[in-house]
Structures are given as C-alpha cells and as structure tokens.
mmCIF file with all atom_site columns, C-alpha atoms in Angstrom:
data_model
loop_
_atom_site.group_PDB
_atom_site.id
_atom_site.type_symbol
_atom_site.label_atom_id
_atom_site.label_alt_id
_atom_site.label_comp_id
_atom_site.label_asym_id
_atom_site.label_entity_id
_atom_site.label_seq_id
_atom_site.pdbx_PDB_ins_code
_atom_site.Cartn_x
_atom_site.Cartn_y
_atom_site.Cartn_z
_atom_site.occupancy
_atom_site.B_iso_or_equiv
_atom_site.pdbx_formal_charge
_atom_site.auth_seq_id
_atom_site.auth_comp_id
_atom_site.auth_asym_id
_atom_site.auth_atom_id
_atom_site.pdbx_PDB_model_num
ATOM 1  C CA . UNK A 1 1  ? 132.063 -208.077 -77.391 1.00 70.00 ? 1  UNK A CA 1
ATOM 2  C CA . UNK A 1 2  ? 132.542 -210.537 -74.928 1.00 78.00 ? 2  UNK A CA 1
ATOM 3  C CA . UNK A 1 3  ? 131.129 -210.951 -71.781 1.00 78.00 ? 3  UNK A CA 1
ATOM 4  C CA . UNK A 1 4  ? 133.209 -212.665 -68.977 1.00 84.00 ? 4  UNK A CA 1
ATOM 5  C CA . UNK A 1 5  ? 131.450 -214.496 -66.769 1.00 83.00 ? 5  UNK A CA 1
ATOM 6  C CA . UNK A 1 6  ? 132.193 -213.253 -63.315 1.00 85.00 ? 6  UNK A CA 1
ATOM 7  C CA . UNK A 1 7  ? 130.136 -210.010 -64.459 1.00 85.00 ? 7  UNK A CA 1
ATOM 8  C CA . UNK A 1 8  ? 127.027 -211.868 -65.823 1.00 85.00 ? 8  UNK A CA 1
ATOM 9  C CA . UNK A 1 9  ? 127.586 -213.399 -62.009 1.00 83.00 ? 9  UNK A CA 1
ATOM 10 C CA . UNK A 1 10 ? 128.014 -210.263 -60.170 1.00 83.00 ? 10 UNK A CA 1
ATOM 11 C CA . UNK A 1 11 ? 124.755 -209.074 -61.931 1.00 84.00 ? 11 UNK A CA 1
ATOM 12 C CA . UNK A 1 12 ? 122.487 -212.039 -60.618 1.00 81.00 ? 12 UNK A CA 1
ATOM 13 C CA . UNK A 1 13 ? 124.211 -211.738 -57.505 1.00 81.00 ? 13 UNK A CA 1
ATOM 14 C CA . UNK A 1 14 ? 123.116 -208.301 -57.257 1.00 79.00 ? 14 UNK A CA 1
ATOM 15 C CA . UNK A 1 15 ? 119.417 -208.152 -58.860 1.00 80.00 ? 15 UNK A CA 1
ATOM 16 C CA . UNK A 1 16 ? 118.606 -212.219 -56.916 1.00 77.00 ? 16 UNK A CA 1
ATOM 17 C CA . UNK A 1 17 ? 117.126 -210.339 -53.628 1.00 76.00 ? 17 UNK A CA 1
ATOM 18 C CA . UNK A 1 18 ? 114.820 -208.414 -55.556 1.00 82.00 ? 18 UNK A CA 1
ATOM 19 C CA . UNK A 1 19 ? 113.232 -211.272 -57.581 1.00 80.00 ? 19 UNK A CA 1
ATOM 20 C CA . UNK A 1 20 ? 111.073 -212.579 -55.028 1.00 77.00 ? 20 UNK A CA 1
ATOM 21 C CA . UNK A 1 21 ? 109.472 -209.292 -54.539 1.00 83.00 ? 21 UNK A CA 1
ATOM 22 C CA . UNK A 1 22 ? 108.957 -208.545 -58.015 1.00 86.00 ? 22 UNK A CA 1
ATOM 23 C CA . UNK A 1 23 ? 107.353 -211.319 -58.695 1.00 84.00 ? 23 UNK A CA 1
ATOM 24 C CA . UNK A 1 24 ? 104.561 -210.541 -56.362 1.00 87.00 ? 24 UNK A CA 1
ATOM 25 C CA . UNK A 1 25 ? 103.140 -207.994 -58.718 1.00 93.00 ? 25 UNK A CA 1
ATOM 26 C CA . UNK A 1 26 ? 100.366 -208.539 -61.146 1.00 96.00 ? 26 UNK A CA 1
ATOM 27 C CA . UNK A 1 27 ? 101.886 -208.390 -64.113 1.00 96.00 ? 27 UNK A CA 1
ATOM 28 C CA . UNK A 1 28 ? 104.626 -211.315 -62.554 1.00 93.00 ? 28 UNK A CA 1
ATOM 29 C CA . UNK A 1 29 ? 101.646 -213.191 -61.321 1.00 93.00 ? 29 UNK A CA 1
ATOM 30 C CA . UNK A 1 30 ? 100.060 -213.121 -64.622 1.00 97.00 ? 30 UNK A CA 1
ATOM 31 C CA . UNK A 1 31 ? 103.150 -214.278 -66.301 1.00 96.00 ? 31 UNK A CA 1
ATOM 32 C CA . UNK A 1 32 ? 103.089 -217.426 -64.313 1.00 95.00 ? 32 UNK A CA 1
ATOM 33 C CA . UNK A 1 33 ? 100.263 -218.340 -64.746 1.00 97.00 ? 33 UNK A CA 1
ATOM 34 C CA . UNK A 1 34 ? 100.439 -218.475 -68.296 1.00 98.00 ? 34 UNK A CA 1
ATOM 35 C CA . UNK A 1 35 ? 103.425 -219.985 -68.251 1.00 97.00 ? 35 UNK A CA 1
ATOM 36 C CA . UNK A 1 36 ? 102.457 -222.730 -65.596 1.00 97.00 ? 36 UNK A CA 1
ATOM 37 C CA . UNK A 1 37 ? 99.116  -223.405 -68.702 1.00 97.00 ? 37 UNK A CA 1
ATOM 38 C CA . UNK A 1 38 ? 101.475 -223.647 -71.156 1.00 97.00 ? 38 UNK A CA 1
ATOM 39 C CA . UNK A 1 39 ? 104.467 -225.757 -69.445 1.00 94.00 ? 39 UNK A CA 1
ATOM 40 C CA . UNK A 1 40 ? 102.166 -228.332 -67.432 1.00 94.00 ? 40 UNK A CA 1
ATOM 41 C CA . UNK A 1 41 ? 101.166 -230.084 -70.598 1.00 95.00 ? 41 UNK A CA 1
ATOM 42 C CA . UNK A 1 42 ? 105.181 -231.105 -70.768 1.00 95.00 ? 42 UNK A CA 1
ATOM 43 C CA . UNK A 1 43 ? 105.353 -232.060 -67.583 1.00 96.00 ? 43 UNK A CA 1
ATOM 44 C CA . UNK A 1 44 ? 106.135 -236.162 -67.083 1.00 94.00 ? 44 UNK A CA 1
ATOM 45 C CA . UNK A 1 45 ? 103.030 -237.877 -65.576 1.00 91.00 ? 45 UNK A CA 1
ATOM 46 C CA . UNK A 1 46 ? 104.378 -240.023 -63.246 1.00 90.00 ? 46 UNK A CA 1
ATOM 47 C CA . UNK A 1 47 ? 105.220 -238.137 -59.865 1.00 76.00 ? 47 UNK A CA 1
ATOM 48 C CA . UNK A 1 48 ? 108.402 -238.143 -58.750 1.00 87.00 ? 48 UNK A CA 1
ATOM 49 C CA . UNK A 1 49 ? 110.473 -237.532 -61.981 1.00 96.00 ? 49 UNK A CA 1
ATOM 50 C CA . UNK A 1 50 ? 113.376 -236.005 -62.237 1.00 97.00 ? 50 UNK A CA 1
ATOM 51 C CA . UNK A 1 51 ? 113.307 -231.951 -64.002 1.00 97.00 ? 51 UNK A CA 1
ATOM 52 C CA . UNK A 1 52 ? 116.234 -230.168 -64.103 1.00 98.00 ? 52 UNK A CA 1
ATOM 53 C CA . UNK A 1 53 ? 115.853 -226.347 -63.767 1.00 97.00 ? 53 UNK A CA 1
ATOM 54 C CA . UNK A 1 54 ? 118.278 -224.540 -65.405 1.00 96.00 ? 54 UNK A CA 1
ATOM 55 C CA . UNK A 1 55 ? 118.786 -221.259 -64.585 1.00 93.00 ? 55 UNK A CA 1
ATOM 56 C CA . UNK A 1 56 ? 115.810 -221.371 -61.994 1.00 92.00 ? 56 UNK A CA 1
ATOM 57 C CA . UNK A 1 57 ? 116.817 -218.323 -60.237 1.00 88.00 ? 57 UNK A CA 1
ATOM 58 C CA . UNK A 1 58 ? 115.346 -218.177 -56.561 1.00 87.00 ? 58 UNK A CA 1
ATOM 59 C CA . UNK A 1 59 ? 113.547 -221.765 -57.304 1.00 91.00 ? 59 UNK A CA 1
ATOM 60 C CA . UNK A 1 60 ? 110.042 -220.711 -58.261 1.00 92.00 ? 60 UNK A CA 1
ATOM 61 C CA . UNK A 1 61 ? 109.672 -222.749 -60.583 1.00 95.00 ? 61 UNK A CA 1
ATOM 62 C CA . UNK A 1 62 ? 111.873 -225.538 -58.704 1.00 96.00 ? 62 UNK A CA 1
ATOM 63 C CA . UNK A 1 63 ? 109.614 -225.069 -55.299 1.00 95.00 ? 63 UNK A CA 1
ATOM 64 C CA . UNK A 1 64 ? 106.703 -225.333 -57.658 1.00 96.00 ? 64 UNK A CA 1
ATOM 65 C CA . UNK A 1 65 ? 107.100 -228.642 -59.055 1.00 96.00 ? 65 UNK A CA 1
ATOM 66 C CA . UNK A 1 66 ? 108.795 -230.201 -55.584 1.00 96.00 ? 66 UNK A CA 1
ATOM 67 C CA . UNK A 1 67 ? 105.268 -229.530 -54.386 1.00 96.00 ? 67 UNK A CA 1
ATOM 68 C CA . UNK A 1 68 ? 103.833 -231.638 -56.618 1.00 94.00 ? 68 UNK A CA 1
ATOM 69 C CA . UNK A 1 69 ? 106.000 -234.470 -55.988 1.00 94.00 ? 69 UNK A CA 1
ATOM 70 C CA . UNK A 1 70 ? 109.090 -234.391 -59.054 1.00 96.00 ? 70 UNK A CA 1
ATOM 71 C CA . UNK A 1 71 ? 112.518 -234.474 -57.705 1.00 97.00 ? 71 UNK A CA 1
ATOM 72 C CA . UNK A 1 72 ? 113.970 -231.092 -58.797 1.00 97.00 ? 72 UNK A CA 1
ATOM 73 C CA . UNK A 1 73 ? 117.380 -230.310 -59.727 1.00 98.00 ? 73 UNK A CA 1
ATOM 74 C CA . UNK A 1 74 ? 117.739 -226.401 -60.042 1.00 96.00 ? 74 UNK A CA 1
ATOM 75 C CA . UNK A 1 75 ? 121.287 -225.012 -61.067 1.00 95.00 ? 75 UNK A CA 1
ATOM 76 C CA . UNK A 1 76 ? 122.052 -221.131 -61.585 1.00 91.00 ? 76 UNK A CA 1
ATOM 77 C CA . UNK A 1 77 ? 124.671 -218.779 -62.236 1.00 86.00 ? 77 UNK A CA 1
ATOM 78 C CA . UNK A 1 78 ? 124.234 -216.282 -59.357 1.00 81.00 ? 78 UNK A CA 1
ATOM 79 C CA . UNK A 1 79 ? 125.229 -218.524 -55.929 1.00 75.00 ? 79 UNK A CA 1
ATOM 80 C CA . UNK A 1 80 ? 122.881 -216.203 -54.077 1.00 67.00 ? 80 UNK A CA 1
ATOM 81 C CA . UNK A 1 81 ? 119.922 -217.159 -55.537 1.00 62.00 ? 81 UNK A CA 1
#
C-alpha cells in the first residue's frame, strides 16, 4: 500500500497545533530530556555550526540548539508546523 504524500501532509497539518501542548506533559518532558543526554554528546563543539533538522516539527529541537548558538536549518512535511 502506498501512501501519497498529500495525506501524510494533511495529517501533520492537522495533529502540528497540538504538539506544543503535548509536549508539556511529563512523560514529553521526560522524553527530552533523555534525548537532549543522549544527542548533546553529537553535537559539533564549535558554536555556530550548521544542524539540519529534518523533520523538526514545531522547531523544538531547532529553537533548542539556536539558543545555544548553531545555525539551524529545520525542514518538515506539514507547512503549518
């Protein structure tokens, strides 16, 4: 079965409101942290790097890592996000 892109679109488009709330709940805030432990490591030392974020959603990650001074370059599906 194939999947045509518009509808893996239309789905983002329709679930990228409610990712920002969701991830204000424990278990979501638990998740990044982990993650954030076990990505940093990765991460190039020198500030201002460029990281691409594919598939970053509504730029958590992206806003993240801006903070710290990389350049980010965050692409997604959904055009709402």
């Amino acid at each position: 079965m194939k999947i045509k892109k518009e509808k893996v679109e239309e789905f983002y488009d329709k679930i990228a409101e409610e990712y920002d709330r969701i991830y204000q709940t424990p278990y979501w805030r638990l998740y990044h942290e982990i993650t954030w432990h076990n990505i940093k490591q990765f991460l190039p030392r020198r500030e201002n790097a460029i990281i691409l974020d594919a598939g970053g959603g509504t730029g958590y990650w992206a806003i993240k890592l801006a903070k710290l001074g990389y350049k980010v370059i965050l692409t997604d599906i959904s055009e709402k996000c």
